[in-house]
XYZ file of C-alpha atoms in Angstrom:
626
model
C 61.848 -23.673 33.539
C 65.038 -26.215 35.217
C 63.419 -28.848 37.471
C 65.805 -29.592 40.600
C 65.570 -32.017 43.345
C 65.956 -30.446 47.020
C 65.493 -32.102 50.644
C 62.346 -31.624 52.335
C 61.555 -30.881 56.328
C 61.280 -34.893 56.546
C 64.905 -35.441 54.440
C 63.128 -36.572 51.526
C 63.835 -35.024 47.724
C 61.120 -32.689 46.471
C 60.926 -31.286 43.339
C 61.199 -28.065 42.684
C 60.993 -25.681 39.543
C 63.336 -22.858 38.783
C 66.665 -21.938 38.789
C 69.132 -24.377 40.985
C 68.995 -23.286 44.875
C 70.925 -24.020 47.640
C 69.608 -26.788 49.790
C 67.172 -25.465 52.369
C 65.444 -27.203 55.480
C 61.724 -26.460 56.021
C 62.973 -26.563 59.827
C 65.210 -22.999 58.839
C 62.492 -20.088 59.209
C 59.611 -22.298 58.793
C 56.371 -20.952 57.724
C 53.479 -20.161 60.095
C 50.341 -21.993 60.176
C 51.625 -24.384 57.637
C 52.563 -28.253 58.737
C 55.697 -29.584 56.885
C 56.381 -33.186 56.449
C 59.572 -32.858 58.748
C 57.046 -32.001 61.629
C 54.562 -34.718 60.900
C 57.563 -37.523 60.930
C 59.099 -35.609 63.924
C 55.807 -35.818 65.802
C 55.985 -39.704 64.891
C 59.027 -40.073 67.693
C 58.458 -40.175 71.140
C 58.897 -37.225 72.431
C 60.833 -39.549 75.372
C 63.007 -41.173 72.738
C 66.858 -40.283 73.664
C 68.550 -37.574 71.573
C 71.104 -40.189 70.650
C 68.700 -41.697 69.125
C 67.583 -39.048 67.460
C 71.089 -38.251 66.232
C 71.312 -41.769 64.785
C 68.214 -41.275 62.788
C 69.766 -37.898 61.608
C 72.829 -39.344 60.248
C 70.851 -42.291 58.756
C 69.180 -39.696 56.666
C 72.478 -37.520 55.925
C 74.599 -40.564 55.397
C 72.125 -41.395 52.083
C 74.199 -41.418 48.990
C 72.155 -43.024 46.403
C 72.893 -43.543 42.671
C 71.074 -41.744 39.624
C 69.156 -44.639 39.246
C 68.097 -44.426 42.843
C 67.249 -40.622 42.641
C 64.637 -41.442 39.804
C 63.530 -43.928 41.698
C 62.794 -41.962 45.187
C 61.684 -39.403 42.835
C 59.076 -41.389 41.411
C 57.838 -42.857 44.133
C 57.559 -39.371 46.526
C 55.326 -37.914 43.526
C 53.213 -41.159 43.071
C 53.807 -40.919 39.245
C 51.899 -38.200 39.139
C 52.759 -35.156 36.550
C 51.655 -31.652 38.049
C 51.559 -28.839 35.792
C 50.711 -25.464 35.699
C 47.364 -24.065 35.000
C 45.384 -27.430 34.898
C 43.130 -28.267 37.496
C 43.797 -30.510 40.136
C 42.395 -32.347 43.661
C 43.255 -31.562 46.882
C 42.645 -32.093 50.337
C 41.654 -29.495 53.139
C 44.110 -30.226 55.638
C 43.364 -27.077 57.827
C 40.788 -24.016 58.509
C 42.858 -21.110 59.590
C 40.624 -17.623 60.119
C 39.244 -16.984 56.264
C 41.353 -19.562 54.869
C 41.287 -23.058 54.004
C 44.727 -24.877 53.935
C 44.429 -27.321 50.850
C 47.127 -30.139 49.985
C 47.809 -30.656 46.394
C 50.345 -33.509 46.799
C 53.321 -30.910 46.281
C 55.346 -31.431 49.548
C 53.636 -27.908 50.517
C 50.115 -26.732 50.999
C 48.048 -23.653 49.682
C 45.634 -20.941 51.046
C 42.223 -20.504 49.684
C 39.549 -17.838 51.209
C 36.346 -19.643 52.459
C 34.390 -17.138 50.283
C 35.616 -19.149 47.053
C 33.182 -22.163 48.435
C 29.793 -22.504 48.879
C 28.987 -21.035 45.649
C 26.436 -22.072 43.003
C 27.717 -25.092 41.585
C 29.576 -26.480 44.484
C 28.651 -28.981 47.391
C 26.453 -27.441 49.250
C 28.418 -29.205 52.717
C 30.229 -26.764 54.546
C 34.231 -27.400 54.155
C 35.879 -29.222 56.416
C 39.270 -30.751 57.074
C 39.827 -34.153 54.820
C 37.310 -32.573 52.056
C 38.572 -33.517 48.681
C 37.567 -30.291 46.833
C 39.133 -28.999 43.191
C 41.403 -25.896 42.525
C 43.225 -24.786 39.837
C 46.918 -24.525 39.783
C 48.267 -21.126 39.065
C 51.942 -21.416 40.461
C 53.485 -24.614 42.725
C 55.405 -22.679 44.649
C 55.533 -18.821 45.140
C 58.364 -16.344 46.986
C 57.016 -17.577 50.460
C 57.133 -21.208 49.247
C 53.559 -22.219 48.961
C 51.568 -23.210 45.849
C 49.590 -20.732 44.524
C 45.882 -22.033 43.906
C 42.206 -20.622 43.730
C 38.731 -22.402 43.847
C 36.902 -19.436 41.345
C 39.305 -19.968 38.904
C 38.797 -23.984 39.154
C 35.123 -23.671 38.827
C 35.646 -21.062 36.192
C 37.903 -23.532 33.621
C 34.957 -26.516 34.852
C 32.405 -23.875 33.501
C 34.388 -23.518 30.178
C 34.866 -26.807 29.626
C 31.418 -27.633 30.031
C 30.367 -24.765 27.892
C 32.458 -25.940 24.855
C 30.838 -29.039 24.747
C 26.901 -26.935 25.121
C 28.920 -24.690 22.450
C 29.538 -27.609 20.349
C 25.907 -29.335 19.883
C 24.670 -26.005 19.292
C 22.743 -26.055 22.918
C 21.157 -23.167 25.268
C 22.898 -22.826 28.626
C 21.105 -21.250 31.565
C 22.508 -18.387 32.845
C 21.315 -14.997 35.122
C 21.525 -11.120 34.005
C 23.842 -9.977 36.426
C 24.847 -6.726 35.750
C 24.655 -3.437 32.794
C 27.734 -2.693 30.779
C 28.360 -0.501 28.013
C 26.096 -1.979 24.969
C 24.704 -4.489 26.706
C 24.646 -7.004 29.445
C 26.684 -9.337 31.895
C 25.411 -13.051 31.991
C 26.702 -15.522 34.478
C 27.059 -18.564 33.162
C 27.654 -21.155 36.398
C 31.625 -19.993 36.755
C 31.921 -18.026 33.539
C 30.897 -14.586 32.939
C 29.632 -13.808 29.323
C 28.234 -10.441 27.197
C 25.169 -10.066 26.477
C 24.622 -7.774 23.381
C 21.088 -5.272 23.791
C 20.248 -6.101 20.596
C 20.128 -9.633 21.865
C 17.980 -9.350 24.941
C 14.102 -9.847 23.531
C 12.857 -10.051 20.039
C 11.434 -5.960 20.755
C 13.243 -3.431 22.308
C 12.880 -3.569 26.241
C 12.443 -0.785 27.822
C 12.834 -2.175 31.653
C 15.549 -5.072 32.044
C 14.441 -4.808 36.008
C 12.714 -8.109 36.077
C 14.976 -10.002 33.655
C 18.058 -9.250 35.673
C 18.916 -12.390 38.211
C 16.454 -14.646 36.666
C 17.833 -18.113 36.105
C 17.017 -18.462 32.174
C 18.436 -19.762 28.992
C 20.385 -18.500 26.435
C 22.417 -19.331 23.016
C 26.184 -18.848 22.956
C 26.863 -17.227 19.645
C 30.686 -17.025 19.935
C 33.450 -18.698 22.326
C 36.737 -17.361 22.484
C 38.687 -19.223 25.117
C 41.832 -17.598 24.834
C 40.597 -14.139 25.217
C 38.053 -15.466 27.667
C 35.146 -13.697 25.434
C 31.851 -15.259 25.340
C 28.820 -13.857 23.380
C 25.348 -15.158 24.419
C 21.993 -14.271 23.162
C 18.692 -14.854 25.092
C 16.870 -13.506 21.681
C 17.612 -16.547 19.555
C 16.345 -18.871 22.358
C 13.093 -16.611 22.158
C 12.656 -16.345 18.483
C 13.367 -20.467 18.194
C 10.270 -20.617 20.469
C 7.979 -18.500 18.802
C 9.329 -20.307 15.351
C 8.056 -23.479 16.713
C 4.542 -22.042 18.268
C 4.025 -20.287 15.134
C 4.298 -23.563 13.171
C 2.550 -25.061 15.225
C -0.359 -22.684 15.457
C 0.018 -21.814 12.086
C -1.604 -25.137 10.796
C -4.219 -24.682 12.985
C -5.515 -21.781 11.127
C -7.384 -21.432 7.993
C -8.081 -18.984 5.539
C -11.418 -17.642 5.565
C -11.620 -18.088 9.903
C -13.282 -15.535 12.217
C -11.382 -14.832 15.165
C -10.812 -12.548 18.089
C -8.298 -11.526 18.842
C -5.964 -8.160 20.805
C -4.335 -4.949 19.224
C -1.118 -5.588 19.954
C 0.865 -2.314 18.064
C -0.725 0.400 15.526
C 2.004 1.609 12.777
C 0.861 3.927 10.054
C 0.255 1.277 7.349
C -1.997 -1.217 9.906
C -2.055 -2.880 13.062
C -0.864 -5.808 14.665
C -3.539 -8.519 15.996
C -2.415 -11.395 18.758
C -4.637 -13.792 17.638
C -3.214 -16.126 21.031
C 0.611 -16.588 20.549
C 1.152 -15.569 16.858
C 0.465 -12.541 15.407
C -1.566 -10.832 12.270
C -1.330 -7.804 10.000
C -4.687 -6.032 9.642
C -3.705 -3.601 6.975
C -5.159 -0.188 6.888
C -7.314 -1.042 3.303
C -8.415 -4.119 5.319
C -10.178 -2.317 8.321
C -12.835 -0.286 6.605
C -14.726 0.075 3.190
C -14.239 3.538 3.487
C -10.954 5.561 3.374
C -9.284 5.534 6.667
C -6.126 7.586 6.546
C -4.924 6.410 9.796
C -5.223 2.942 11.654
C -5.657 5.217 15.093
C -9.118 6.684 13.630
C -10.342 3.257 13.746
C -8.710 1.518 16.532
C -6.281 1.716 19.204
C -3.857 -0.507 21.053
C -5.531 -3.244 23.740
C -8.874 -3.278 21.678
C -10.272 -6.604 21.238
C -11.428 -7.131 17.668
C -13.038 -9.802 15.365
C -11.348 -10.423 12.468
C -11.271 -12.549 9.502
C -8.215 -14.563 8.177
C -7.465 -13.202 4.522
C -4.652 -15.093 3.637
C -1.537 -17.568 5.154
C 1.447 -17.415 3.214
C 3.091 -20.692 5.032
C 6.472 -20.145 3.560
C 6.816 -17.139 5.882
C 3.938 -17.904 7.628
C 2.681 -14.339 7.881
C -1.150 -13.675 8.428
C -3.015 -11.557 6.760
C -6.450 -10.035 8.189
C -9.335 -8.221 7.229
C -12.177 -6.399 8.915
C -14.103 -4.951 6.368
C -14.430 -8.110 5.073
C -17.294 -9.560 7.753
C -19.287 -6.016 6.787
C -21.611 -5.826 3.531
C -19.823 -4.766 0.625
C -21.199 -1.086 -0.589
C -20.064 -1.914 -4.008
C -22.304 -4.438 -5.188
C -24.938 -2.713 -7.095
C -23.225 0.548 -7.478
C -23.808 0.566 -11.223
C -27.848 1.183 -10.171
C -27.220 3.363 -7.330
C -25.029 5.853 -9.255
C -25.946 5.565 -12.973
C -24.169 7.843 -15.256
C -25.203 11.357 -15.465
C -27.419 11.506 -12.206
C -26.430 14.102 -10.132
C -25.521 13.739 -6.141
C -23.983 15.505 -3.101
C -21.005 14.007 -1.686
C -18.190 14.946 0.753
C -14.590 15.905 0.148
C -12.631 13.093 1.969
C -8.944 13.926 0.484
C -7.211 16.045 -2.211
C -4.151 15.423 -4.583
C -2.121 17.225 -7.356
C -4.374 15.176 -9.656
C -8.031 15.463 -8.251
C -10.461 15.332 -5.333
C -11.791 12.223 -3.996
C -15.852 12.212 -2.807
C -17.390 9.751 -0.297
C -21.009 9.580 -1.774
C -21.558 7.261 0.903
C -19.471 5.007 3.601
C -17.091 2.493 1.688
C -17.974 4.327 -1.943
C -16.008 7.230 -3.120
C -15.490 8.621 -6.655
C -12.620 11.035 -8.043
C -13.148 13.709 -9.782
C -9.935 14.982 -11.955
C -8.687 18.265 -11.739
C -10.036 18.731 -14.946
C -13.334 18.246 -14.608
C -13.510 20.471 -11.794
C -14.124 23.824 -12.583
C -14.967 25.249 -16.691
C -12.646 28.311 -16.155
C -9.777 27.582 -13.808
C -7.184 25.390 -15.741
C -4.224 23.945 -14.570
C -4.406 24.960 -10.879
C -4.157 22.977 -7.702
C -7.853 21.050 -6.857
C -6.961 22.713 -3.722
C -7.345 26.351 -4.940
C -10.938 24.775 -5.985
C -12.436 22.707 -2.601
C -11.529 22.005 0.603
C -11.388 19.016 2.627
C -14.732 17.934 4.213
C -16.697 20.368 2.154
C -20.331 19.583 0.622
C -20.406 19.802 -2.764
C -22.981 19.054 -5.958
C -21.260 16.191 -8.704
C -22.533 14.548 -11.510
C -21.532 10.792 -12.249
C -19.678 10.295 -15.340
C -18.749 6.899 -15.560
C -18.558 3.837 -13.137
C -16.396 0.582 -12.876
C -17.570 -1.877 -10.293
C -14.559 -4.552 -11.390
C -11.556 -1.700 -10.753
C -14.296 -0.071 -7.880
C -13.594 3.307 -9.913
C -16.454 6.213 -10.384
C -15.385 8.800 -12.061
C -16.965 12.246 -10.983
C -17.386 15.688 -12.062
C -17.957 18.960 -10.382
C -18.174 21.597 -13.171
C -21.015 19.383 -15.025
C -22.772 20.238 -11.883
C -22.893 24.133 -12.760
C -23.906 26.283 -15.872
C -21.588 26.015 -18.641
C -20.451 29.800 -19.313
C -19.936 28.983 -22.778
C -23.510 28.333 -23.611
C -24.605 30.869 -21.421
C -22.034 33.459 -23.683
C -23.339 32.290 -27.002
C -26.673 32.492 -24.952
C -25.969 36.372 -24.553
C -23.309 36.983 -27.025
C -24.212 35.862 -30.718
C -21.612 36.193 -33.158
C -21.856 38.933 -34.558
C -22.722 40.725 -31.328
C -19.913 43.257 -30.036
C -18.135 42.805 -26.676
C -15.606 44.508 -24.176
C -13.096 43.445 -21.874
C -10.068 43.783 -20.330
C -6.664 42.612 -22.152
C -5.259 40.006 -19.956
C -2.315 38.989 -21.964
C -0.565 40.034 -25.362
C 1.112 36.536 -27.075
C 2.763 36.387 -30.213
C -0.386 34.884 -31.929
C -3.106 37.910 -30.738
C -4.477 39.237 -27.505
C -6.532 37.382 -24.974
C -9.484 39.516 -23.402
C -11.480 38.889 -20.315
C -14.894 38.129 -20.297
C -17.540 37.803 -18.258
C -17.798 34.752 -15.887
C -14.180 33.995 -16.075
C -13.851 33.169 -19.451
C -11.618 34.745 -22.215
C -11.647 35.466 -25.942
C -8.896 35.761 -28.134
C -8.006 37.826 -30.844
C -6.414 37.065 -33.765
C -3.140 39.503 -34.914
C -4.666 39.060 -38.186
C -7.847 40.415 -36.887
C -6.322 43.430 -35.310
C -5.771 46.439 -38.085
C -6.834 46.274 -42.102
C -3.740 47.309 -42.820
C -1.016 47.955 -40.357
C 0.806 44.211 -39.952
C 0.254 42.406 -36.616
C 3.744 43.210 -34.842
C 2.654 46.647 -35.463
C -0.906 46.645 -34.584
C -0.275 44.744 -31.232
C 1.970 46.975 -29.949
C -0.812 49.608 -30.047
C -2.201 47.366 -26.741
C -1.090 47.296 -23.340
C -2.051 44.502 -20.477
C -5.436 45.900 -18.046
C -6.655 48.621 -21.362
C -10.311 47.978 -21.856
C -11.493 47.169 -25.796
C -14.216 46.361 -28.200
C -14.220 43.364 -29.994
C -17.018 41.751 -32.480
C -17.657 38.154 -31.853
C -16.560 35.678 -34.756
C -17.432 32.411 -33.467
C -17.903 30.440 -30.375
C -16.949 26.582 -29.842
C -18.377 25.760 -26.943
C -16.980 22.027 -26.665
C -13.421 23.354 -27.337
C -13.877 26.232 -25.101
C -13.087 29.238 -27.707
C -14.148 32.333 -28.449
C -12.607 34.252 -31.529
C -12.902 38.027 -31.313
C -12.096 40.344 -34.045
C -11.364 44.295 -33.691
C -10.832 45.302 -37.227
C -14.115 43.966 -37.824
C -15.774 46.879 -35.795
C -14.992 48.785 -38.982
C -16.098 48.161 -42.351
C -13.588 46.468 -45.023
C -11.975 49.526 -47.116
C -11.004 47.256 -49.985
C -14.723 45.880 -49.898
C -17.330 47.243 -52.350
C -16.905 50.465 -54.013
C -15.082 52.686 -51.623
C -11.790 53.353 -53.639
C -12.378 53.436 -57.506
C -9.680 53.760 -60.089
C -9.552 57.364 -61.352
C -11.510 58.221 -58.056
C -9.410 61.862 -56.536
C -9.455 61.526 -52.644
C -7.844 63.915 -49.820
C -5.257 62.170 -48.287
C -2.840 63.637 -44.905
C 0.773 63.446 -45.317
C 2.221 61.304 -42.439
C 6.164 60.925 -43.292
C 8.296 62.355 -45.719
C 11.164 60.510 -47.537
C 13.828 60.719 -49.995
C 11.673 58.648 -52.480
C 8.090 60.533 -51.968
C 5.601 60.267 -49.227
C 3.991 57.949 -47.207
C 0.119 59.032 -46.826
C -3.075 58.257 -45.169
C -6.694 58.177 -45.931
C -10.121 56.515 -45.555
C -12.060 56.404 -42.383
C -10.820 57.218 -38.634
C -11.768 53.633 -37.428
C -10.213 52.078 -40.987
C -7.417 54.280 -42.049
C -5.420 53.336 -45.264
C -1.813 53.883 -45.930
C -0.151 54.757 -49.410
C 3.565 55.526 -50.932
C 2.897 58.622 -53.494
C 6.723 58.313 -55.664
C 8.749 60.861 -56.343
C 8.326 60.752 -60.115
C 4.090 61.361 -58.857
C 4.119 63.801 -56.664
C 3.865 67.082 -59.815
C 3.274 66.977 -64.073
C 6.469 69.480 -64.045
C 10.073 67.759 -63.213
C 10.831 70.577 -61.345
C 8.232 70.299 -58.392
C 8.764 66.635 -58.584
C 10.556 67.356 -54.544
C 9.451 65.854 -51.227
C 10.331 68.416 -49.230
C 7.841 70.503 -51.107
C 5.252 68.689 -48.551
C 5.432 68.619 -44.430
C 4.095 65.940 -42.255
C 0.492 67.152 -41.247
C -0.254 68.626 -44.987
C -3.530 67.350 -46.904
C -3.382 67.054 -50.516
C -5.337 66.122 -53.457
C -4.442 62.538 -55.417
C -5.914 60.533 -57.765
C -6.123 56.742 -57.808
C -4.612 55.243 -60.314
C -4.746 51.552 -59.115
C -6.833 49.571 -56.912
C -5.317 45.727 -55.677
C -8.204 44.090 -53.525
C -5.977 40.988 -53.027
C -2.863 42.876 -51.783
C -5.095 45.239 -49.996
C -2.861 48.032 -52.124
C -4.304 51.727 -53.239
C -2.196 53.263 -55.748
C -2.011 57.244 -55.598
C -0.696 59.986 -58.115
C -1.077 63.773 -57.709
C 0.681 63.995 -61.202
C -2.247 62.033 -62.695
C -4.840 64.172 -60.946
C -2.835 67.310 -62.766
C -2.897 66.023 -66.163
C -6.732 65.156 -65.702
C -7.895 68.599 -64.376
C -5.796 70.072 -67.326
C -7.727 67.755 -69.870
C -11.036 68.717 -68.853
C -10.266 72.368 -68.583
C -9.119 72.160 -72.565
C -12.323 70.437 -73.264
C -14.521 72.520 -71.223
C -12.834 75.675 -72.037
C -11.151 75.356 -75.874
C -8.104 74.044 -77.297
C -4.712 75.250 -78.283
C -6.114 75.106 -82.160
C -8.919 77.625 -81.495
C -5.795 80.277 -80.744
C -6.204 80.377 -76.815
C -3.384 79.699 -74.385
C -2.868 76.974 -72.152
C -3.039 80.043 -69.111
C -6.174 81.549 -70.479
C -7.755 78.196 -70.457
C -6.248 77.374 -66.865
C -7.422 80.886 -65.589
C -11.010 80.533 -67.011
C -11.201 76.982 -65.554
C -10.247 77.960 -62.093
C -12.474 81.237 -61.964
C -15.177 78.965 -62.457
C -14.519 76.881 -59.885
C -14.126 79.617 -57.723
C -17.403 81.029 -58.628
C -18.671 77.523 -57.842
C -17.516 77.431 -54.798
């Protein structure tokens, strides 16, 4: 920007600030409405003065040749020392009122227009304008295309409002300010000139729903954040409002004790309590705190606007949060519970909730006992307590141990019934023989249904004498119906051993297979080595291997295939191994024995006979025999 000096309309030197001009007179294509200092001076003469003199007076003023000292020096003293500068704020004078316009001097040689609506606002002199106010505008431009200064009253009062806010800003003060209007995420705050944002978040300590009767309302507020540059202000009316309740609550906070009865208002119900105005500060009634019995909501018990009496729990003053209590000015149900509910006595309670691990039971209000999902029923194991009971259902328990310190009883709700065990053994000695159904084959023995719900297992070992248990339990399939002999019953370990080989009598016990002893036995596989064989009774069948080198006393019908699956045939027993549960079988043994007797019964080789006459003789008399 060039400064440059340039006659006025009165032939004085103005400044001026730009790029050099020609010389202009304000008298060439002077500006309406506006009074140049040319016209004021030329006013001054009598309008009957002679135009020689006012020629004279026109070459006085042309005729001026003055030095560079002299120029500073007019300079100086048309400005009055004074330094004028953009964008500052300066004082002027209403020299006119034009329409909607006030005509304001500035001390630049020239005037500027201002619209009346910039005046009369909040924050100014409440006197209407009038010519030879002294009012304040800021400077925008001193002189624009048309030759006037360029200055507005808003923006004056706006950089006032600034500069007084910087200083509030500064010692951390609250301004007051009005809710003006909605913007996106929040709220426009006047500020006395300046126009700041006010953040939703930041408009009460709880969300509000209706900003109606907070908008135009004169009230104060905390500046978070100035930005002057940027012209961004950030207020909160929040802060102000927690800073108050800070100081209330302190202050009403040490007027409370622990251990008070007051009243006080439901403010707000959440799902773990309630809030309680207790008069300007508020308390936490927990959900535990508002009954001795179980309350699974805080709405069951009370609801928002009730008044309430309630006792002060506790005070923690370094956050200065208040706990209260309501069950606490009500009787406790606990003292004395030890006598009420002694161990063992039976009662009738009520279902009041359910879990994966148990059922809880209000025996009365304020007193309830579990009773674990294992204690609830003598058959059904690991199942859900709520395949069992039901919420609010009646039902029989028996106390089975109580702890007034942890407030604990421990239930249960089979003790209450018949114990099927002793009611089996009751009906069932061992001994005694059973059926059932097979509910499940394992890889230890077969589990059978019994009556009342309650199984019995049996062993592999005790399925077959003989046949191993791989083989044996493949013989059963899941739903088949069986007998079983008991073998014993624990009734505190909840067992029953069965035993289905027992229905039969031991082979391999007593005298039923003797060495020497001839027995029919069935042929039930041939092999390359001799055959495999069966005998003994239909319900306790034995199994033998008759070898090759047993099966005939002559090597040449020593064959296998001389026998078919299906045929019966005569063997002897040659040995008998009680502790491997092992017959031994020859038919070439029973042979050579028949022949033996038939040489003593009938005569020897020495007495001139032949082996065939002795044979024949032998076997005619068995036929006859038979």
């Amino acid at each position: 920007m060039q400064t440059r000096l340039s006659l006025d309309g009165c032939g004085r030197f103005s400044p001026r600030w730009g790029p050099p001009r020609r010389l202009r007179f304000a008298t060439l294509n002077p500006t309406p409405g506006l009074r140049t200092r040319r016209a004021c001076r030329t006013r001054s003469v009598s309008r009957t003065a002679s135009s020689e003199r006012r020629k004279n007076i026109m070459a006085d003023d042309m005729s001026l040749s003055p030095s560079r000292d002299d120029f500073s020096a007019l300079l100086d003293e048309s400005m009055g020392g004074r330094d004028f500068m953009e964008g500052v704020v300066v004082k002027g004078i209403v020299v006119g009122i034009e329409k909607d316009f006030a005509i304001i001097d500035v001390g630049l040689k020239t005037e500027g227009r201002v619209s009346l609506k910039e005046f009369n606002q909040e924050g100014d002199d409440p006197a209407p304008i009038v010519v030879g106010s002294t009012v304040e505008v800021f400077l925008e431009r001193v002189e624009n295309a048309m030759g006037e200064a360029v200055i507005s009253r808003d923006k004056a009062r706006r950089e006032e409002a600034w500069t007084r806010l910087e200083g509030v800003y500064e010692k951390n003060e609250p301004v007051m300010g009005s809710i003006v209007g909605r913007v996106k995420g929040g709220f426009t705050v006047d500020l006395g000139g300046a126009s700041a944002f006010l953040p939703g978040s930041q408009v009460d300590i709880r969300p509000v729903r209706d900003v109606g009767p907070l908008m135009g309302k004169e009230q104060p507020f905390a500046i978070l954040k100035m930005d002057r540059p940027r012209g961004n202000i950030v207020v909160s009316r929040r802060a102000i409002l927690e800073e108050a309740r800070a100081e209330q609550r302190t202050e009403l906070v040490s007027q409370l004790q622990e251990g008070e009865i007051r009243e006080g208002v439901v403010k707000n119900i959440t799902d773990y309590g309630a809030f309680v105005d207790l008069g300007g500060i508020d308390g936490l009634l927990h959900v535990t705190d508002m009954s001795w019995k179980r309350v699974n909501h805080p709405s069951q018990v009370l609801a928002v606007g009730d008044t309430v009496k309630v006792q002060i729990v506790k005070i923690n003053p370094d956050t200065q949060r208040i706990s209260l209590g309501m069950k606490q000015l009500q009787s406790d149900p606990w003292d004395g519970v030890e006598a009420k509910y002694p161990v063992g006595a039976k009662f009738t309670g009520r279902i009041t909730n359910i879990t994966d691990y148990g059922a809880f039971v209000e025996l009365e209000a304020g007193v309830e006992g579990l009773v674990h999902v294992s204690e609830m029923s003598w058959t059904k194991k690991n199942v859900h307590p709520g395949k069992i009971v039901s919420t609010s259902q009646e039902v029989e328990v028996v106390v089975l141990d109580v702890d007034p310190s942890k407030r604990r009883v421990s239930l249960g709700l089979k003790q209450a019934m018949d114990n099927p065990w002793d009611a089996f053994v009751a009906a069932h000695p061992v001994g005694s023989t059973v059926e059932g159904e097979v509910k499940n084959a394992t890889e230890f023995g077969l589990f059978i249904g019994l009556e009342n719900d309650i199984d019995g297992m049996v062993h592999l070992s005790d399925l077959d004498w003989t046949a191993s248990g791989e083989e044996a339990i493949a013989k059963y399939h899941k739903g088949e119906m069986v007998k079983a002999r008991v073998l014993d019953v624990d009734v505190e370990k909840e067992r029953i051993s069965l035993g289905i080989k027992q229905l039969a009598g031991d082979p391999m016990v007593g005298d039923f297979f003797r060495k020497g002893q001839t027995i029919t036995v069935t042929v039930t596989e041939v092999t390359t080595g001799g055959i495999e064989v069966r005998f003994g009774e239909d319900d306790a069948p034995m199994s033998a291997f008759v070898r090759k080198s047993d099966l005939s006393r002559d090597r040449a019908d020593q064959r296998p295939e001389r026998f078919a699956v299906g045929d019966r045939v005569d063997a002897q027993v040659t040995n008998v191994d009680k502790a491997a549960r092992k017959v031994g079988l020859s038919i070439k043994a029973l042979e050579m024995a028949e022949e033996k007797e038939a040489i003593e019964q009938f005569g020897s080789s020495d007495s001139g006979a032949s082996l065939g006459d002795i044979l024949g003789a032998a076997l005619r008399e068995k036929a006859k025999n038979d």
